[in-house]
Amino acid sequence: AAGVIQSPRHLIKEKRETATLKCYPIPRHDTVYWYQQGPGQDPQFLISFYEKMQSDKGSIPDRFSAQQFSDYHSELNMSSLELGDSALYFCASSLGSGGYNSPLHFGNGTRLTVT
Amino acid sequence: GNSVTQMEGPVTLSEEAFLTINCTYTATGYPSLFWYVQYPGEGLQLLLKATKADDKGSNKGFEATYRKETTSFHLEKGSVQVSDSAVYFCALSRSNQAGTALIFGKGTTLSVSS
């Protein structure tokens, strides 16, 4: 079965650079979520979109922005990168209308390293 | 606010031992509760869920019962295997609305040896 696809798998950037992470949800899923996971930490929720509209917002820095496109894929844009942004970034997707019967499916993440 | 507290790990067990990982939550209203598992280098996978009080979620020999009176959702397995070694996250969702985020606990690392 198709899973959530994230690209790239690994990304190395320098401080103050920008990065764009992409997420392709499971076909027919209309909801995407972005999480940040530091080493040995729990996933911290950043932002989510349902039907291309922002649906929930967590601890996303002002330097970050995200959107969901007409084909339901999503991109997380990160500017003025800091060393502390080094983490694993997960995208998850679900079918919004399914509520609790449509659990989140996670991708394998993008590992961002800021040097 | 809404939060999840898990027992700290790592939890180290021998194969066929009994497993309990404690999870308690704080939430307004009536959240749904989940256990997710993360294997090395992979994303989180749903293990089980319970959407209302006294519900029992179960999957692959794991069970957890939604206890409203003790605000708990402890994960149990009667006989663990080496392949169960992973990080386990307890999570809650405060709403059934589309796009509502899951709030995760800090995770408990389980290591099972043969």
mmCIF file of C-alpha atoms in Angstrom:
data_model
loop_
_atom_site.group_PDB
_atom_site.id
_atom_site.type_symbol
_atom_site.label_atom_id
_atom_site.label_comp_id
_atom_site.label_asym_id
_atom_site.label_seq_id
_atom_site.Cartn_x
_atom_site.Cartn_y
_atom_site.Cartn_z
ATOM 1 C CA ALA A 1 0.000 0.000 0.000
ATOM 2 C CA ALA A 2 1.166 3.532 -0.717
ATOM 3 C CA GLY A 3 2.580 5.376 2.248
ATOM 4 C CA VAL A 4 3.385 8.979 3.076
ATOM 5 C CA ILE A 5 6.363 10.116 1.037
ATOM 6 C CA GLN A 6 8.729 12.737 2.361
ATOM 7 C CA SER A 7 11.589 14.333 0.505
ATOM 8 C CA PRO A 8 14.413 14.694 0.861
ATOM 9 C CA ARG A 9 15.331 12.007 3.414
ATOM 10 C CA HIS A 10 18.386 13.926 4.522
ATOM 11 C CA LEU A 11 19.244 17.599 4.217
ATOM 12 C CA ILE A 12 22.300 19.513 5.348
ATOM 13 C CA LYS A 13 22.148 23.286 5.491
ATOM 14 C CA GLU A 14 24.201 26.053 6.987
ATOM 15 C CA LYS A 15 23.017 28.602 9.512
ATOM 16 C CA ARG A 16 20.870 31.369 8.030
ATOM 17 C CA GLU A 17 20.075 29.318 4.925
ATOM 18 C CA THR A 18 16.589 28.243 3.889
ATOM 19 C CA ALA A 19 15.166 24.751 3.475
ATOM 20 C CA THR A 20 12.033 23.311 1.903
ATOM 21 C CA LEU A 21 10.662 19.960 2.984
ATOM 22 C CA LYS A 22 8.019 18.172 0.942
ATOM 23 C CA CYS A 23 5.316 15.743 1.923
ATOM 24 C CA TYR A 24 3.111 13.636 -0.326
ATOM 25 C CA PRO A 25 0.178 12.142 1.574
ATOM 26 C CA ILE A 26 -1.425 8.781 1.051
ATOM 27 C CA PRO A 27 -3.775 8.964 -1.955
ATOM 28 C CA ARG A 28 -7.209 10.342 -0.997
ATOM 29 C CA HIS A 29 -5.919 11.721 2.278
ATOM 30 C CA ASP A 30 -6.824 15.395 2.539
ATOM 31 C CA THR A 31 -5.175 16.271 5.846
ATOM 32 C CA VAL A 32 -1.479 16.671 6.567
ATOM 33 C CA TYR A 33 0.385 17.337 9.787
ATOM 34 C CA TRP A 34 3.959 18.446 10.401
ATOM 35 C CA TYR A 35 5.934 17.397 13.477
ATOM 36 C CA GLN A 36 9.469 18.136 14.640
ATOM 37 C CA GLN A 37 11.348 15.517 16.665
ATOM 38 C CA GLY A 38 14.636 16.357 18.329
ATOM 39 C CA PRO A 39 17.058 13.562 19.347
ATOM 40 C CA GLY A 40 15.454 11.403 22.018
ATOM 41 C CA GLN A 41 12.440 13.716 22.181
ATOM 42 C CA ASP A 42 8.739 13.357 21.570
ATOM 43 C CA PRO A 43 7.336 14.699 18.303
ATOM 44 C CA GLN A 44 6.339 18.338 18.650
ATOM 45 C CA PHE A 45 3.382 19.423 16.557
ATOM 46 C CA LEU A 46 4.043 22.310 14.199
ATOM 47 C CA ILE A 47 1.036 22.814 11.939
ATOM 48 C CA SER A 48 -1.697 20.966 10.061
ATOM 49 C CA PHE A 49 -3.883 21.485 6.998
ATOM 50 C CA TYR A 50 -7.276 20.121 6.041
ATOM 51 C CA GLU A 51 -8.505 20.618 2.484
ATOM 52 C CA LYS A 52 -5.737 23.140 1.848
ATOM 53 C CA MET A 53 -6.663 25.332 4.815
ATOM 54 C CA GLN A 54 -4.697 25.565 8.037
ATOM 55 C CA SER A 55 -6.603 23.518 10.607
ATOM 56 C CA ASP A 56 -4.425 23.547 13.723
ATOM 57 C CA LYS A 57 -1.279 25.295 14.825
ATOM 58 C CA GLY A 58 1.324 24.270 17.333
ATOM 59 C CA SER A 59 4.761 25.534 18.223
ATOM 60 C CA ILE A 60 5.815 26.551 14.742
ATOM 61 C CA PRO A 61 8.406 29.357 14.723
ATOM 62 C CA ASP A 62 7.628 32.500 12.750
ATOM 63 C CA ARG A 63 10.616 31.646 10.545
ATOM 64 C CA PHE A 64 8.730 28.615 9.292
ATOM 65 C CA SER A 65 5.743 28.546 6.981
ATOM 66 C CA ALA A 66 3.800 25.794 5.330
ATOM 67 C CA GLN A 67 1.039 25.245 2.854
ATOM 68 C CA GLN A 68 -0.993 22.501 1.288
ATOM 69 C CA PHE A 69 -1.430 22.509 -2.470
ATOM 70 C CA SER A 70 -4.327 21.556 -4.727
ATOM 71 C CA ASP A 71 -2.977 18.002 -5.102
ATOM 72 C CA TYR A 72 -2.852 17.799 -1.266
ATOM 73 C CA HIS A 73 0.897 17.632 -1.021
ATOM 74 C CA SER A 74 2.423 19.978 1.512
ATOM 75 C CA GLU A 75 5.649 21.914 1.850
ATOM 76 C CA LEU A 76 7.338 23.212 4.976
ATOM 77 C CA ASN A 77 9.511 26.231 4.326
ATOM 78 C CA MET A 78 12.164 27.083 6.873
ATOM 79 C CA SER A 79 14.169 30.295 6.713
ATOM 80 C CA SER A 80 17.057 31.777 8.688
ATOM 81 C CA LEU A 81 17.975 28.307 9.881
ATOM 82 C CA GLU A 82 19.460 27.933 13.336
ATOM 83 C CA LEU A 83 21.502 25.122 14.844
ATOM 84 C CA GLY A 84 18.528 24.268 17.047
ATOM 85 C CA ASP A 85 16.429 23.485 13.979
ATOM 86 C CA SER A 86 18.423 20.292 13.485
ATOM 87 C CA ALA A 87 15.875 17.540 13.955
ATOM 88 C CA LEU A 88 13.789 14.894 12.282
ATOM 89 C CA TYR A 89 10.737 16.398 10.588
ATOM 90 C CA PHE A 90 7.782 14.116 10.161
ATOM 91 C CA CYS A 91 4.774 14.542 7.991
ATOM 92 C CA ALA A 92 1.612 12.579 8.635
ATOM 93 C CA SER A 93 -1.591 12.313 6.659
ATOM 94 C CA SER A 94 -5.140 11.241 7.346
ATOM 95 C CA LEU A 95 -8.624 11.395 5.889
ATOM 96 C CA GLY A 96 -10.116 14.385 7.666
ATOM 97 C CA SER A 97 -13.719 13.272 7.411
ATOM 98 C CA GLY A 98 -12.855 9.980 9.044
ATOM 99 C CA GLY A 99 -12.195 11.531 12.422
ATOM 100 C CA TYR A 100 -10.812 9.018 14.887
ATOM 101 C CA ASN A 101 -11.458 6.195 12.419
ATOM 102 C CA SER A 102 -8.776 7.624 10.168
ATOM 103 C CA PRO A 103 -5.567 7.502 12.152
ATOM 104 C CA LEU A 104 -2.463 9.464 11.290
ATOM 105 C CA HIS A 105 -0.047 7.720 8.946
ATOM 106 C CA PHE A 106 3.503 8.978 9.302
ATOM 107 C CA GLY A 107 6.235 9.224 6.720
ATOM 108 C CA ASN A 108 9.795 8.177 7.516
ATOM 109 C CA GLY A 109 10.827 11.778 8.065
ATOM 110 C CA THR A 110 13.388 14.233 6.757
ATOM 111 C CA ARG A 111 16.522 14.549 8.833
ATOM 112 C CA LEU A 112 17.670 18.159 8.764
ATOM 113 C CA THR A 113 21.146 19.013 9.958
ATOM 114 C CA VAL A 114 22.094 22.656 10.329
ATOM 115 C CA THR A 115 25.817 23.359 10.566
ATOM 116 C CA GLY B 1 -3.876 22.363 29.008
ATOM 117 C CA ASN B 2 -3.672 18.987 27.369
ATOM 118 C CA SER B 3 -0.697 16.782 28.104
ATOM 119 C CA VAL B 4 0.471 13.196 28.283
ATOM 120 C CA THR B 5 2.879 11.763 30.852
ATOM 121 C CA GLN B 6 4.631 8.463 30.275
ATOM 122 C CA MET B 7 6.871 6.436 32.501
ATOM 123 C CA GLU B 8 10.509 7.080 31.809
ATOM 124 C CA GLY B 9 12.575 4.444 30.142
ATOM 125 C CA PRO B 10 14.428 2.616 29.085
ATOM 126 C CA VAL B 11 12.510 -0.502 29.944
ATOM 127 C CA THR B 12 14.670 -3.608 29.613
ATOM 128 C CA LEU B 13 13.007 -7.016 29.589
ATOM 129 C CA SER B 14 13.779 -10.596 28.704
ATOM 130 C CA GLU B 15 11.795 -12.307 25.987
ATOM 131 C CA GLU B 16 8.389 -13.589 27.166
ATOM 132 C CA ALA B 17 8.288 -11.172 30.105
ATOM 133 C CA PHE B 18 5.185 -9.129 30.921
ATOM 134 C CA LEU B 19 5.200 -5.522 29.802
ATOM 135 C CA THR B 20 3.504 -2.478 31.305
ATOM 136 C CA ILE B 21 4.177 1.064 30.156
ATOM 137 C CA ASN B 22 2.269 3.636 32.174
ATOM 138 C CA CYS B 23 0.548 6.597 30.590
ATOM 139 C CA THR B 24 -1.588 9.256 32.232
ATOM 140 C CA TYR B 25 -3.158 12.276 30.626
ATOM 141 C CA THR B 26 -4.541 15.693 31.385
ATOM 142 C CA ALA B 27 -7.232 17.015 29.096
ATOM 143 C CA THR B 28 -10.354 19.081 28.957
ATOM 144 C CA GLY B 29 -13.373 17.256 27.686
ATOM 145 C CA TYR B 30 -13.169 13.698 26.459
ATOM 146 C CA PRO B 31 -10.075 13.027 24.401
ATOM 147 C CA SER B 32 -9.302 9.956 22.389
ATOM 148 C CA LEU B 33 -6.172 8.057 23.336
ATOM 149 C CA PHE B 34 -3.588 6.299 21.219
ATOM 150 C CA TRP B 35 -0.407 4.292 21.416
ATOM 151 C CA TYR B 36 2.104 4.712 18.602
ATOM 152 C CA VAL B 37 5.307 2.731 18.078
ATOM 153 C CA GLN B 38 8.482 3.930 16.399
ATOM 154 C CA TYR B 39 11.136 1.536 15.129
ATOM 155 C CA PRO B 40 14.644 2.839 14.471
ATOM 156 C CA GLY B 41 14.850 5.023 11.404
ATOM 157 C CA GLU B 42 11.119 4.934 10.764
ATOM 158 C CA GLY B 43 8.065 7.066 11.308
ATOM 159 C CA LEU B 44 5.505 6.449 14.003
ATOM 160 C CA GLN B 45 2.920 3.730 13.456
ATOM 161 C CA LEU B 46 -0.441 3.465 15.149
ATOM 162 C CA LEU B 47 -0.490 0.509 17.530
ATOM 163 C CA LEU B 48 -3.943 0.872 19.090
ATOM 164 C CA LYS B 49 -6.542 3.418 20.103
ATOM 165 C CA ALA B 50 -9.561 3.974 22.350
ATOM 166 C CA THR B 51 -12.082 6.710 21.742
ATOM 167 C CA LYS B 52 -14.195 6.634 24.894
ATOM 168 C CA ALA B 53 -14.026 5.651 28.540
ATOM 169 C CA ASP B 54 -13.719 1.919 29.279
ATOM 170 C CA ASP B 55 -12.842 1.151 25.664
ATOM 171 C CA LYS B 56 -10.045 -1.370 25.263
ATOM 172 C CA GLY B 57 -7.737 -1.026 22.290
ATOM 173 C CA SER B 58 -5.779 -4.077 21.206
ATOM 174 C CA ASN B 59 -3.383 -5.058 18.442
ATOM 175 C CA LYS B 60 -0.522 -7.566 18.010
ATOM 176 C CA GLY B 61 -0.919 -8.793 21.582
ATOM 177 C CA PHE B 62 -0.790 -5.277 23.050
ATOM 178 C CA GLU B 63 -3.727 -3.891 25.027
ATOM 179 C CA ALA B 64 -4.666 -0.648 26.717
ATOM 180 C CA THR B 65 -7.865 0.358 28.503
ATOM 181 C CA TYR B 66 -9.146 3.948 28.639
ATOM 182 C CA ARG B 67 -9.673 4.655 32.356
ATOM 183 C CA LYS B 68 -11.420 7.974 32.870
ATOM 184 C CA GLU B 69 -11.450 7.708 36.671
ATOM 185 C CA THR B 70 -7.655 7.448 36.824
ATOM 186 C CA THR B 71 -7.003 9.376 33.560
ATOM 187 C CA SER B 72 -4.802 6.539 32.412
ATOM 188 C CA PHE B 73 -4.157 4.451 29.317
ATOM 189 C CA HIS B 74 -1.465 1.947 30.314
ATOM 190 C CA LEU B 75 0.002 -0.291 27.611
ATOM 191 C CA GLU B 76 0.361 -4.000 28.403
ATOM 192 C CA LYS B 77 1.565 -7.145 26.678
ATOM 193 C CA GLY B 78 1.613 -10.553 28.231
ATOM 194 C CA SER B 79 4.744 -11.896 26.521
ATOM 195 C CA VAL B 80 7.159 -9.580 24.745
ATOM 196 C CA GLN B 81 9.381 -10.550 21.838
ATOM 197 C CA VAL B 82 12.732 -9.203 20.693
ATOM 198 C CA SER B 83 10.927 -7.691 17.712
ATOM 199 C CA ASP B 84 8.902 -5.486 20.099
ATOM 200 C CA SER B 85 12.017 -3.445 20.855
ATOM 201 C CA ALA B 86 11.105 0.106 19.867
ATOM 202 C CA VAL B 87 10.027 3.450 21.281
ATOM 203 C CA TYR B 88 6.395 3.630 22.400
ATOM 204 C CA PHE B 89 4.480 6.908 22.478
ATOM 205 C CA CYS B 90 1.206 7.551 24.236
ATOM 206 C CA ALA B 91 -0.868 10.295 22.610
ATOM 207 C CA LEU B 92 -4.170 12.079 22.905
ATOM 208 C CA SER B 93 -6.418 13.920 20.529
ATOM 209 C CA ARG B 94 -8.618 16.554 22.060
ATOM 210 C CA SER B 95 -11.064 16.704 19.194
ATOM 211 C CA ASN B 96 -12.522 14.624 16.394
ATOM 212 C CA GLN B 97 -12.291 17.609 14.037
ATOM 213 C CA ALA B 98 -10.252 17.184 10.896
ATOM 214 C CA GLY B 99 -6.676 18.294 11.286
ATOM 215 C CA THR B 100 -6.615 18.356 15.069
ATOM 216 C CA ALA B 101 -3.127 17.483 16.217
ATOM 217 C CA LEU B 102 -2.126 14.559 18.350
ATOM 218 C CA ILE B 103 -0.256 15.455 21.519
ATOM 219 C CA PHE B 104 2.467 12.954 22.320
ATOM 220 C CA GLY B 105 4.152 11.895 25.504
ATOM 221 C CA LYS B 106 7.943 11.788 25.676
ATOM 222 C CA GLY B 107 8.147 8.162 24.619
ATOM 223 C CA THR B 108 9.365 5.039 26.402
ATOM 224 C CA THR B 109 12.157 2.948 24.937
ATOM 225 C CA LEU B 110 11.638 -0.782 25.234
ATOM 226 C CA SER B 111 14.558 -3.142 24.819
ATOM 227 C CA VAL B 112 13.862 -6.888 24.781
ATOM 228 C CA SER B 113 16.691 -9.401 24.907
ATOM 229 C CA SER B 114 16.594 -13.092 24.055
#
